Tab-separated table of N, CA and C in Angstrom:
chain	number	residue	atom	x	y	z
A	1	UNK	N	-51.513	117.460	88.072
A	1	UNK	CA	-50.066	117.578	88.154
A	1	UNK	C	-49.396	116.295	87.687
A	2	UNK	N	-49.956	115.169	88.053
A	2	UNK	CA	-49.387	113.903	87.629
A	2	UNK	C	-49.465	113.771	86.113
A	3	UNK	N	-50.528	114.278	85.505
A	3	UNK	CA	-50.641	114.182	84.054
A	3	UNK	C	-49.573	115.038	83.378
A	4	UNK	N	-49.208	116.199	83.970
A	4	UNK	CA	-48.131	117.018	83.421
A	4	UNK	C	-46.811	116.265	83.470
A	5	UNK	N	-46.555	115.621	84.580
A	5	UNK	CA	-45.324	114.851	84.739
A	5	UNK	C	-45.281	113.723	83.721
A	6	UNK	N	-46.387	113.012	83.576
A	6	UNK	CA	-46.438	111.892	82.640
A	6	UNK	C	-46.287	112.378	81.197
A	7	UNK	N	-46.902	113.515	80.876
A	7	UNK	CA	-46.798	114.071	79.517
A	7	UNK	C	-45.363	114.433	79.184
A	8	UNK	N	-44.702	115.123	80.091
A	8	UNK	CA	-43.315	115.529	79.852
A	8	UNK	C	-42.402	114.309	79.807
A	9	UNK	N	-42.661	113.330	80.654
A	9	UNK	CA	-41.840	112.117	80.660
A	9	UNK	C	-41.953	111.376	79.332
A	10	UNK	N	-43.169	111.264	78.804
A	10	UNK	CA	-43.367	110.582	77.522
A	10	UNK	C	-42.701	111.355	76.373
A	11	UNK	N	-42.788	112.688	76.419
A	11	UNK	CA	-42.126	113.504	75.400
A	11	UNK	C	-40.609	113.347	75.486
A	12	UNK	N	-40.080	113.249	76.722
A	12	UNK	CA	-38.649	113.064	76.922
A	12	UNK	C	-38.198	111.714	76.357
A	13	UNK	N	-38.947	110.660	76.630
A	13	UNK	CA	-38.594	109.337	76.124
A	13	UNK	C	-38.667	109.286	74.601
A	14	UNK	N	-39.669	109.965	74.020
A	14	UNK	CA	-39.779	110.001	72.559
A	14	UNK	C	-38.596	110.740	71.944
A	15	UNK	N	-38.168	111.822	72.569
A	15	UNK	CA	-37.014	112.571	72.063
A	15	UNK	C	-35.743	111.730	72.168
A	16	UNK	N	-35.609	110.985	73.241
A	16	UNK	CA	-34.423	110.134	73.408
A	16	UNK	C	-34.419	109.011	72.372
A	17	UNK	N	-35.586	108.428	72.098
A	17	UNK	CA	-35.646	107.368	71.084
A	17	UNK	C	-35.368	107.918	69.688
A	18	UNK	N	-35.696	109.191	69.467
A	18	UNK	CA	-35.423	109.821	68.176
A	18	UNK	C	-33.992	110.353	68.119
A	19	UNK	N	-33.213	110.077	69.158
A	19	UNK	CA	-31.820	110.493	69.272
A	19	UNK	C	-31.659	112.015	69.303
A	20	UNK	N	-32.691	112.717	69.753
A	20	UNK	CA	-32.620	114.167	69.941
A	20	UNK	C	-32.311	114.401	71.425
A	21	UNK	N	-31.044	114.250	71.764
A	21	UNK	CA	-30.650	114.266	73.166
A	21	UNK	C	-30.702	115.662	73.777
A	22	UNK	N	-30.528	116.694	72.964
A	22	UNK	CA	-30.651	118.062	73.479
A	22	UNK	C	-32.079	118.324	73.938
A	23	UNK	N	-33.054	117.923	73.132
A	23	UNK	CA	-34.455	118.101	73.520
A	23	UNK	C	-34.779	117.231	74.737
A	24	UNK	N	-34.260	116.019	74.770
A	24	UNK	CA	-34.496	115.135	75.915
A	24	UNK	C	-33.918	115.747	77.190
A	25	UNK	N	-32.768	116.391	77.078
A	25	UNK	CA	-32.149	117.048	78.232
A	25	UNK	C	-33.022	118.203	78.734
A	26	UNK	N	-33.532	119.024	77.806
A	26	UNK	CA	-34.417	120.121	78.207
A	26	UNK	C	-35.679	119.591	78.886
A	27	UNK	N	-36.231	118.518	78.333
A	27	UNK	CA	-37.439	117.937	78.922
A	27	UNK	C	-37.150	117.317	80.291
A	28	UNK	N	-35.963	116.747	80.455
A	28	UNK	CA	-35.575	116.206	81.765
A	28	UNK	C	-35.518	117.317	82.801
A	29	UNK	N	-34.943	118.450	82.424
A	29	UNK	CA	-34.865	119.583	83.341
A	29	UNK	C	-36.257	120.133	83.650
A	30	UNK	N	-37.134	120.169	82.644
A	30	UNK	CA	-38.509	120.608	82.877
A	30	UNK	C	-39.221	119.649	83.821
A	31	UNK	N	-38.980	118.370	83.638
A	31	UNK	CA	-39.590	117.358	84.503
A	31	UNK	C	-39.155	117.543	85.949
A	32	UNK	N	-37.890	117.835	86.161
A	32	UNK	CA	-37.399	118.075	87.516
A	32	UNK	C	-38.028	119.323	88.127
A	33	UNK	N	-38.227	120.362	87.312
A	33	UNK	CA	-38.872	121.575	87.810
A	33	UNK	C	-40.316	121.304	88.210
A	34	UNK	N	-41.026	120.522	87.401
A	34	UNK	CA	-42.424	120.197	87.715
A	34	UNK	C	-42.491	119.376	88.994
A	35	UNK	N	-41.584	118.427	89.135
A	35	UNK	CA	-41.563	117.624	90.366
A	35	UNK	C	-41.229	118.487	91.579
A	36	UNK	N	-40.507	119.579	91.351
A	36	UNK	CA	-40.162	120.498	92.431
A	36	UNK	C	-41.259	121.491	92.768
A	37	UNK	N	-42.346	121.492	92.018
A	37	UNK	CA	-43.475	122.350	92.357
A	37	UNK	C	-43.828	123.387	91.312
A	38	UNK	N	-43.098	123.480	90.215
A	38	UNK	CA	-43.421	124.446	89.161
A	38	UNK	C	-44.579	123.923	88.316
A	39	UNK	N	-45.299	124.840	87.716
A	39	UNK	CA	-46.372	124.424	86.807
A	39	UNK	C	-45.755	124.073	85.457
A	40	UNK	N	-46.542	123.451	84.596
A	40	UNK	CA	-46.048	123.079	83.274
A	40	UNK	C	-45.649	124.321	82.484
A	41	UNK	N	-46.458	125.379	82.573
A	41	UNK	CA	-46.149	126.624	81.852
A	41	UNK	C	-44.855	127.248	82.370
A	42	UNK	N	-44.647	127.236	83.693
A	42	UNK	CA	-43.416	127.784	84.264
A	42	UNK	C	-42.203	126.961	83.831
A	43	UNK	N	-42.361	125.643	83.818
A	43	UNK	CA	-41.253	124.766	83.438
A	43	UNK	C	-40.884	124.960	81.974
A	44	UNK	N	-41.902	125.121	81.101
A	44	UNK	CA	-41.629	125.312	79.681
A	44	UNK	C	-40.998	126.680	79.415
A	45	UNK	N	-41.338	127.686	80.224
A	45	UNK	CA	-40.800	129.033	80.024
A	45	UNK	C	-39.398	129.190	80.600
A	46	UNK	N	-38.970	128.285	81.448
A	46	UNK	CA	-37.666	128.421	82.100
A	46	UNK	C	-36.530	128.082	81.132
A	47	UNK	N	-35.402	128.755	81.336
A	47	UNK	CA	-34.210	128.517	80.534
A	47	UNK	C	-33.208	127.779	81.417
A	48	UNK	N	-33.014	126.508	81.155
A	48	UNK	CA	-32.105	125.698	81.968
A	48	UNK	C	-30.812	125.379	81.225
A	49	UNK	N	-30.523	126.123	80.155
A	49	UNK	CA	-29.354	125.802	79.334
A	49	UNK	C	-28.033	126.052	80.056
A	50	UNK	N	-28.018	126.989	81.011
A	50	UNK	CA	-26.768	127.286	81.718
A	50	UNK	C	-26.568	126.460	82.980
A	51	UNK	N	-27.531	125.623	83.311
A	51	UNK	CA	-27.403	124.813	84.521
A	51	UNK	C	-26.455	123.660	84.275
A	52	UNK	N	-25.679	123.335	85.288
A	52	UNK	CA	-24.816	122.163	85.220
A	52	UNK	C	-25.241	121.197	86.310
A	53	UNK	N	-25.194	119.940	85.998
A	53	UNK	CA	-25.591	118.920	86.963
A	53	UNK	C	-24.382	118.532	87.803
A	54	UNK	N	-24.651	118.178	89.049
A	54	UNK	CA	-23.586	117.772	89.950
A	54	UNK	C	-23.072	116.400	89.529
A	55	UNK	N	-21.773	116.229	89.564
A	55	UNK	CA	-21.168	114.977	89.158
A	55	UNK	C	-21.432	113.891	90.192
A	56	UNK	N	-21.581	112.637	89.754
A	56	UNK	CA	-21.798	111.554	90.708
A	56	UNK	C	-20.646	111.458	91.697
A	57	UNK	N	-20.964	111.118	92.926
A	57	UNK	CA	-19.953	110.989	93.963
A	57	UNK	C	-19.651	112.284	94.665
A	58	UNK	N	-20.274	113.379	94.259
A	58	UNK	CA	-20.025	114.669	94.874
A	58	UNK	C	-21.064	115.000	95.931
A	59	UNK	N	-22.018	114.126	96.142
A	59	UNK	CA	-23.059	114.413	97.115
A	59	UNK	C	-22.699	113.781	98.457
A	60	UNK	N	-23.256	114.284	99.519
A	60	UNK	CA	-23.015	113.725	100.828
A	60	UNK	C	-22.427	114.747	101.767
A	61	UNK	N	-22.060	114.306	102.945
A	61	UNK	CA	-21.527	115.211	103.948
A	61	UNK	C	-20.121	115.672	103.592
A	62	UNK	N	-19.842	116.916	103.871
A	62	UNK	CA	-18.508	117.445	103.692
A	62	UNK	C	-18.136	117.802	102.268
A	63	UNK	N	-19.080	117.742	101.332
A	63	UNK	CA	-18.722	118.017	99.950
A	63	UNK	C	-18.644	119.497	99.646
A	64	UNK	N	-19.113	120.342	100.572
A	64	UNK	CA	-19.029	121.776	100.318
A	64	UNK	C	-17.639	122.319	100.647
A	65	UNK	N	-16.792	121.503	101.233
A	65	UNK	CA	-15.450	121.946	101.580
A	65	UNK	C	-14.557	121.895	100.350
A	66	UNK	N	-13.660	122.865	100.271
A	66	UNK	CA	-12.736	122.872	99.150
A	66	UNK	C	-11.684	121.796	99.320
A	67	UNK	N	-11.233	121.269	98.206
A	67	UNK	CA	-10.147	120.296	98.241
A	67	UNK	C	-8.842	121.075	98.318
A	68	UNK	N	-8.047	120.773	99.316
A	68	UNK	CA	-6.792	121.491	99.515
A	68	UNK	C	-5.759	120.966	98.519
A	69	UNK	N	-5.066	121.885	97.873
A	69	UNK	CA	-3.993	121.504	96.970
A	69	UNK	C	-2.709	122.126	97.492
A	70	UNK	N	-1.680	121.320	97.670
A	70	UNK	CA	-0.424	121.853	98.205
A	70	UNK	C	0.253	122.747	97.169
A	71	UNK	N	1.111	123.652	97.629
A	71	UNK	CA	1.847	124.511	96.689
A	71	UNK	C	2.759	123.677	95.791
A	72	UNK	N	3.080	124.233	94.650
A	72	UNK	CA	3.924	123.524	93.706
A	72	UNK	C	5.305	123.270	94.313
A	73	UNK	N	5.776	122.046	94.176
A	73	UNK	CA	7.086	121.684	94.698
A	73	UNK	C	7.072	121.181	96.132
A	74	UNK	N	5.916	121.219	96.805
A	74	UNK	CA	5.839	120.783	98.198
A	74	UNK	C	5.900	119.270	98.267
A	75	UNK	N	6.667	118.771	99.226
A	75	UNK	CA	6.758	117.329	99.451
A	75	UNK	C	6.385	117.055	100.897
A	76	UNK	N	5.644	115.989	101.158
A	76	UNK	CA	5.305	115.687	102.553
A	76	UNK	C	6.567	115.312	103.330
A	77	UNK	N	6.574	115.582	104.637
A	77	UNK	CA	7.749	115.222	105.428
A	77	UNK	C	7.897	113.709	105.497
A	78	UNK	N	9.114	113.237	105.691
A	78	UNK	CA	9.307	111.784	105.753
A	78	UNK	C	8.638	111.204	106.997
A	79	UNK	N	8.158	109.995	106.848
A	79	UNK	CA	7.536	109.319	107.990
A	79	UNK	C	8.630	108.900	108.967
A	80	UNK	N	8.318	108.939	110.251
A	80	UNK	CA	9.344	108.539	111.222
A	80	UNK	C	9.653	107.046	111.120
A	81	UNK	N	10.878	106.701	111.450
A	81	UNK	CA	11.302	105.312	111.418
A	81	UNK	C	10.752	104.614	112.652
A	82	UNK	N	9.961	103.588	112.448
A	82	UNK	CA	9.327	102.901	113.579
A	82	UNK	C	10.342	102.149	114.448
A	83	UNK	N	11.511	101.883	113.928
A	83	UNK	CA	12.520	101.160	114.705
A	83	UNK	C	13.243	102.083	115.677
A	84	UNK	N	13.218	103.388	115.451
A	84	UNK	CA	13.969	104.291	116.316
A	84	UNK	C	13.069	105.189	117.157
A	85	UNK	N	11.784	105.185	116.921
A	85	UNK	CA	10.914	106.099	117.669
A	85	UNK	C	10.319	105.487	118.917
A	86	UNK	N	10.493	104.229	119.148
A	86	UNK	CA	9.943	103.605	120.355
A	86	UNK	C	8.522	103.131	120.137
A	87	UNK	N	7.893	102.725	121.205
A	87	UNK	CA	6.510	102.216	121.119
A	87	UNK	C	5.548	103.263	121.637
A	88	UNK	N	5.423	104.325	120.971
A	88	UNK	CA	4.450	105.351	121.370
A	88	UNK	C	4.788	105.987	122.701
A	89	UNK	N	6.033	106.064	123.055
A	89	UNK	CA	6.429	106.699	124.304
A	89	UNK	C	6.484	105.737	125.493
A	90	UNK	N	6.131	104.493	125.295
A	90	UNK	CA	6.171	103.515	126.384
A	90	UNK	C	7.543	102.844	126.390
A	91	UNK	N	8.069	102.664	127.583
A	91	UNK	CA	9.367	101.994	127.703
A	91	UNK	C	9.162	100.531	127.979
A	92	UNK	N	9.969	99.724	127.383
A	92	UNK	CA	9.916	98.290	127.646
A	92	UNK	C	10.801	97.969	128.825
A	93	UNK	N	10.363	97.083	129.640
A	93	UNK	CA	11.177	96.666	130.803
A	93	UNK	C	11.525	95.230	130.711
C-alpha cells in the first residue's frame, strides 16, 4: 500500500513539474482515496472531476450552520445611549 501511495505521489509531482496541473489534480484526488483505504485500481477508476474541495477556514465547529443574511433593506436597531440608560439597572447613591 505504501508503494502505491509513493508511486502516485511521484507521478503527481512529475505532472506538476511538467505544468500539467489537471493531471496533478486527478492524481492528488487518487492519492487521497488511496490514503482513505481504496486500492490503486479503485482510485484510478474513480471519477473525481465533479468533487469540490472545501475552502480554507471553513473547517471546525459550527461550520455546518447556515450564515444568516438579513432581508434587503433591513437595518439594525440603534444602540442605546449609555448616558441615558443607567448602569445596568443599578442606582447610584
